[in-house]
Coordinates of C-alpha atoms in Angstrom, one line a residue:
M262 CA -65.9 1.9 107.2
L263 CA -66.6 2.3 103.3
S264 CA -70.1 0.9 104.1
R265 CA -70.7 3.6 105.9
L266 CA -69.9 6.9 103.1
T267 CA -71.9 8.1 100.3
R268 CA -70.9 6.2 97.2
P269 CA -69.1 9.1 96.2
Q270 CA -67.0 9.8 98.7
A271 CA -66.5 5.9 98.4
L272 CA -65.2 6.5 95.4
A273 CA -63.1 9.6 96.2
V274 CA -61.8 7.4 99.0
C275 CA -60.4 4.5 96.6
A276 CA -59.6 6.7 94.0
A277 CA -57.4 8.6 96.3
P278 CA -54.2 5.7 96.3
V279 CA -54.2 5.7 92.4
V280 CA -54.1 9.2 91.9
A281 CA -51.3 8.7 94.1
L282 CA -49.8 6.4 91.8
I283 CA -50.1 8.3 88.5
A284 CA -48.8 10.7 90.3
T285 CA -45.3 8.9 90.9
A286 CA -44.8 7.6 87.8
V287 CA -45.7 11.2 86.2
F288 CA -43.3 12.9 88.1
A289 CA -40.6 9.5 89.4
P290 CA -37.2 9.8 87.8
L291 CA -37.2 7.4 84.2
P292 CA -34.2 5.0 83.3
F293 CA -34.2 7.5 80.3
S294 CA -32.3 9.7 78.8
V295 CA -33.3 11.6 75.9
A296 CA -31.0 12.1 72.9
Q297 CA -31.4 15.0 69.8
P298 CA -29.1 15.8 67.0
G299 CA -25.7 17.8 68.2
S300 CA -22.7 19.9 66.3
T301 CA -21.5 18.6 63.3
A302 CA -17.6 18.6 62.8
N303 CA -15.1 18.7 59.2
V304 CA -12.6 16.5 59.6
L305 CA -11.1 18.6 56.2
G306 CA -10.9 21.6 58.2
S307 CA -10.5 23.0 61.6
F308 CA -12.4 22.6 65.3
K309 CA -12.3 25.1 68.1
G310 CA -9.4 27.1 66.5
N311 CA -7.0 23.6 66.0
E312 CA -7.1 21.6 62.6
V313 CA -8.8 17.7 63.2
I314 CA -6.3 16.2 60.8
R315 CA -2.6 17.0 60.8
I316 CA -0.1 14.6 58.7
S317 CA 3.5 14.8 58.9
G318 CA 6.3 12.8 56.8
A319 CA 4.6 12.9 53.7
P320 CA 2.8 15.3 51.3
V321 CA -0.9 16.9 52.1
R322 CA -3.0 17.6 49.5
R323 CA -5.1 20.5 49.1
T324 CA -9.2 19.7 49.4
S325 CA -12.3 21.1 48.9
G326 CA -15.7 19.3 50.5
Q327 CA -16.1 18.5 53.8
L328 CA -16.4 15.4 55.4
R329 CA -18.2 15.5 58.3
M330 CA -18.6 13.3 61.4
T331 CA -21.7 13.8 63.1
T332 CA -22.7 13.6 67.3
I333 CA -25.7 14.2 69.6
V334 CA -26.1 15.4 72.6
A335 CA -28.3 13.5 75.3
T336 CA -29.8 15.2 79.2
G337 CA -26.3 13.3 81.4
P338 CA -26.7 10.6 83.5
D339 CA -28.0 12.2 85.9
A340 CA -31.0 14.2 85.1
H341 CA -34.3 14.0 86.4
I342 CA -36.3 12.3 83.1
S343 CA -39.9 12.2 83.8
L344 CA -42.8 10.3 81.7
G345 CA -44.1 13.3 80.5
D346 CA -40.3 13.7 79.0
V347 CA -40.5 10.0 77.9
V348 CA -44.1 10.4 76.0
D349 CA -42.7 14.0 74.5
G350 CA -39.6 12.3 72.8
W351 CA -41.5 10.0 71.4
F352 CA -43.9 12.1 69.8
A353 CA -40.7 14.3 68.9
T354 CA -39.1 14.0 65.3
D355 CA -36.3 16.2 66.8
R356 CA -35.3 14.2 69.5
A357 CA -35.6 10.8 71.0
V358 CA -35.6 8.6 73.8
M359 CA -33.3 6.2 74.8
P360 CA -32.0 4.2 77.2
R361 CA -30.1 5.5 79.4
D362 CA -27.8 2.3 79.8
A363 CA -27.5 2.5 75.8
V364 CA -26.0 6.4 75.9
Y365 CA -23.9 5.9 79.1
P366 CA -23.0 2.2 79.6
S367 CA -19.5 2.8 81.2
G368 CA -20.1 3.9 84.7
D369 CA -22.3 6.3 87.2
T370 CA -20.9 9.2 87.1
V371 CA -20.1 12.1 85.0
Q372 CA -16.3 11.7 85.3
Q373 CA -16.4 7.5 84.9
I374 CA -18.7 8.8 81.5
E375 CA -15.7 11.2 80.3
R376 CA -12.6 8.8 81.2
H377 CA -14.1 5.8 78.7
N378 CA -15.2 8.1 76.4
V379 CA -12.1 10.2 76.1
G380 CA -10.9 6.2 76.3
Q381 CA -12.9 5.1 73.4
M382 CA -11.8 8.4 71.2
K383 CA -7.7 8.0 71.6
E384 CA -8.3 4.1 70.1
S385 CA -10.7 5.5 67.5
Q386 CA -8.5 7.7 66.8
E387 CA -5.6 5.0 66.7
A388 CA -7.8 2.4 64.8
A389 CA -8.8 4.9 62.1
T390 CA -4.8 5.8 61.1
Q391 CA -4.1 2.0 61.3
A392 CA -6.8 1.4 58.9
A393 CA -5.7 4.4 56.7
L394 CA -2.3 3.7 55.9
K395 CA -2.9 0.1 55.8
Y396 CA -5.8 0.9 53.2
L397 CA -3.0 2.9 51.0
G398 CA -0.1 0.7 51.3
R399 CA 2.0 2.5 53.9
S400 CA 1.3 0.7 57.0
G401 CA 5.5 0.0 57.5
D402 CA 6.2 3.9 56.6
K403 CA 7.2 4.7 60.2
N404 CA 8.1 8.2 59.1
I405 CA 4.2 9.7 58.2
K406 CA 2.7 10.5 61.9
V407 CA -0.9 11.6 62.1
S408 CA -2.1 14.0 64.9
L409 CA -6.5 14.0 65.3
D410 CA -7.9 16.6 67.1
L411 CA -11.3 17.0 68.2
G412 CA -11.3 19.2 71.1
D413 CA -13.1 17.4 74.4
I414 CA -15.4 15.6 71.8
G415 CA -15.5 11.9 73.0
G416 CA -16.5 7.8 71.6
P417 CA -15.6 5.8 69.1
S418 CA -18.1 6.5 66.5
A419 CA -15.9 9.4 64.3
G420 CA -14.0 6.5 63.2
L421 CA -15.3 6.2 59.7
L422 CA -14.6 9.7 58.9
F423 CA -10.9 10.1 60.4
T424 CA -10.1 7.2 58.7
L425 CA -11.6 8.9 55.4
G426 CA -10.4 12.2 56.0
I427 CA -6.8 10.9 56.2
I428 CA -6.8 8.8 52.9
D429 CA -8.3 12.4 51.4
K430 CA -5.5 14.2 52.2
L431 CA -3.1 11.7 51.5
H432 CA -4.1 10.0 48.6
G433 CA -7.8 11.5 47.3
D434 CA -9.5 9.3 44.6
G435 CA -6.0 8.3 43.4
G436 CA -6.6 10.5 40.9
G437 CA -5.8 13.4 41.6
A438 CA -9.4 15.0 42.8
D439 CA -10.9 14.8 46.5
L440 CA -13.2 11.5 47.4
T441 CA -15.7 14.2 48.2
G442 CA -16.1 15.6 44.5
G443 CA -16.6 18.6 46.3
R444 CA -19.9 17.9 47.8
T445 CA -20.3 17.9 51.7
V446 CA -20.2 14.6 53.2
A447 CA -21.2 13.8 56.5
G448 CA -21.5 10.3 58.5
T449 CA -21.0 8.1 60.9
G450 CA -19.5 4.4 62.0
T451 CA -16.9 3.2 64.3
I452 CA -13.7 1.6 62.5
T453 CA -11.4 -0.8 63.1
P454 CA -7.7 -2.0 61.9
D455 CA -8.2 -4.2 58.9
G456 CA -10.9 -1.2 57.7
T457 CA -14.5 -3.1 59.4
V458 CA -17.3 -0.3 60.1
G459 CA -19.3 -1.0 62.6
A460 CA -23.0 0.4 64.4
V461 CA -23.1 3.2 66.6
G462 CA -26.8 4.2 67.8
G463 CA -28.5 8.0 67.2
V464 CA -28.5 7.9 63.7
A465 CA -32.3 9.2 63.3
L466 CA -30.8 12.6 64.9
K467 CA -26.8 12.3 63.2
T468 CA -28.4 12.4 60.0
Q469 CA -30.8 15.6 60.8
A470 CA -27.9 17.3 62.6
A471 CA -25.9 16.6 59.0
R472 CA -28.5 17.6 56.3
R473 CA -28.9 20.7 59.2
D474 CA -25.3 21.5 58.5
G475 CA -25.7 21.4 54.5
A476 CA -24.3 18.3 54.0
T477 CA -25.9 15.8 50.9
V478 CA -24.6 12.2 51.4
F479 CA -24.3 10.5 54.3
L480 CA -22.5 7.4 55.4
V481 CA -23.9 4.9 57.6
P482 CA -23.5 1.6 58.8
K483 CA -25.6 -1.1 56.6
A484 CA -26.9 -2.7 59.7
E485 CA -28.2 0.8 60.5
C486 CA -30.0 1.6 57.5
A487 CA -33.4 1.3 58.8
D488 CA -32.9 3.5 61.3
A489 CA -31.5 6.4 59.5
K490 CA -34.2 6.3 57.0
A491 CA -36.9 6.5 59.8
E492 CA -36.3 10.5 59.8
L493 CA -34.3 11.2 56.8
P494 CA -34.0 14.5 56.2
K495 CA -35.3 15.7 52.3
G496 CA -32.3 16.1 50.0
L497 CA -29.7 13.8 51.5
R498 CA -28.7 10.6 50.4
L499 CA -28.3 7.3 51.9
V500 CA -25.1 5.2 51.3
P501 CA -24.4 2.3 53.6
V502 CA -21.2 1.0 54.0
T503 CA -19.7 -2.5 55.6
T504 CA -16.1 -1.5 55.0
L505 CA -13.2 1.9 54.5
K506 CA -13.2 0.0 51.2
G507 CA -16.8 0.0 50.5
A508 CA -17.0 3.5 51.6
V509 CA -14.0 4.9 49.6
N510 CA -15.4 3.1 46.4
A511 CA -18.9 4.8 46.4
L512 CA -17.4 8.3 47.3
T513 CA -15.6 7.4 44.0
A514 CA -18.7 6.6 42.0
L515 CA -20.1 9.3 43.4
S516 CA -17.5 12.1 42.2
K517 CA -16.9 10.4 39.2
G518 CA -20.7 9.5 38.0
K519 CA -19.5 6.2 37.3
G520 CA -19.9 3.0 38.5
S521 CA -22.8 1.6 41.4
V522 CA -23.2 3.2 44.4
P523 CA -25.3 1.3 47.2
S524 CA -28.6 2.7 48.8
C525 CA -30.8 1.8 51.8

């Protein structure tokens, strides 16, 4: 049949399937999510009208400065992400393209994901309380009750900041001053009851959210230093941490202007 067509006609017939494939690739949904900087919350203060950290059974200090946990916002698990969205995200500095399974590893429906994130947040809060009281040598004090409230924010990435907030409210730097030194400190990282800090993902976007909301210091899990430096906003100092003790020591050194402060 092609032998009976002119050259331009033959080229047009052959090109049609290729064009169709390209169009399908451009507009077909892809297994990615597009993320951007989300909200931050000062765990030493209130969030959506509720005090984030409430402690009973022990004297609580008045604090200055801020400890801001950070978040990212991603397109939903059922969002239609095309090749064009992916390309745009790759070249944008305020967005990131991430595999959908890396953002939503827990299920296929919004309800499943929400349940998973709520469960992770609860576990993170319990671990933060245990880690803080263990660090302060008060694990056996049954009178101390800690309640943590971040509304509908889920996931485990606020663990480190929760822990530091509890310590600051109960103990400060141990010498009567605040852990923050009056600064706005932000950060991210999971926490285990023994004080180990874990990686979380989305750090490059979280640094942007932190600087946007006034932070000058950002605590980052050491394993994610490279990601944090990739799009680091001006005026934000990265402090890598692997343990709760290391995070407290770094903040104390910053506050007092003495001692070494690690950097990425």
